[in-house]
Coordinates of C-alpha atoms in Angstrom, one line a residue:
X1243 CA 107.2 93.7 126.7
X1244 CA 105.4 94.9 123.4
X1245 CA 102.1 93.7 122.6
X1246 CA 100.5 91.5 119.9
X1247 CA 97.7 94.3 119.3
X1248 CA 97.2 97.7 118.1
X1249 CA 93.9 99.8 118.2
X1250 CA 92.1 101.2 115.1
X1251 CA 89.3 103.8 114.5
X1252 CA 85.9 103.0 112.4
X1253 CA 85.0 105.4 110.7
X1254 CA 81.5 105.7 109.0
X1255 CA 81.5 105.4 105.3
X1256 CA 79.0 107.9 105.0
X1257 CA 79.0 110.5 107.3
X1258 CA 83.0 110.3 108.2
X1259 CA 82.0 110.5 111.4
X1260 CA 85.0 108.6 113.5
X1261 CA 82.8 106.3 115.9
X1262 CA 84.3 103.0 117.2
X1263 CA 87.8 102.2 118.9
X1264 CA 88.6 98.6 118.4
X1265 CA 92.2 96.6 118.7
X1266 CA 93.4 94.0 116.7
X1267 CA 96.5 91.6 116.0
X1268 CA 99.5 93.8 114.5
X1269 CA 99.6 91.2 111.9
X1270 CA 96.5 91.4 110.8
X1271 CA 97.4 92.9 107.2
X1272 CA 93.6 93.2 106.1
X1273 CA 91.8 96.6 107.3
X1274 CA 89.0 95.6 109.4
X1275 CA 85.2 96.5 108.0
X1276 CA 82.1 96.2 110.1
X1277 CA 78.4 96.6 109.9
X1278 CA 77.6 99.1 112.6
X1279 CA 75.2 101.6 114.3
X1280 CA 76.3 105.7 113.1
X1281 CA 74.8 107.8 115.7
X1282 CA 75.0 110.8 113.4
X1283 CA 73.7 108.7 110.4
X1284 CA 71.1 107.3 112.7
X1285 CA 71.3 103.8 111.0
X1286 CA 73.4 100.9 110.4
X1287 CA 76.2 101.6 107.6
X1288 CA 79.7 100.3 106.9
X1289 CA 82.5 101.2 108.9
X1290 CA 86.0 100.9 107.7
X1291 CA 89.2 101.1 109.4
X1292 CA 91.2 104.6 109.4
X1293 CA 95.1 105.5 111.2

């Protein structure tokens, strides 16, 4: 049985750094941007989806 989801990497818009795994619906056309915590930035930045 295949699933509904795939998983995605955030990656920092800043420091490139690749820092969260998420999944999300296959259909889902729109690449998922978030508002989290870089480690290597030490702040909150932007973090867009990457392959």
């Amino acid at each position: 049985m295949q699933s509904n989801r795939k998983n995605v990497i955030l990656i920092c818009e800043e420091c490139n750094s690749r820092n969260y795994h998420y999944e999300k619906r296959r259909n889902d056309s729109k690449k998922m941007e978030l508002k989290k915590y870089c480690p290597k930035c030490n702040k909150t930045t932007l973090h867009k989806e990457t392959k």
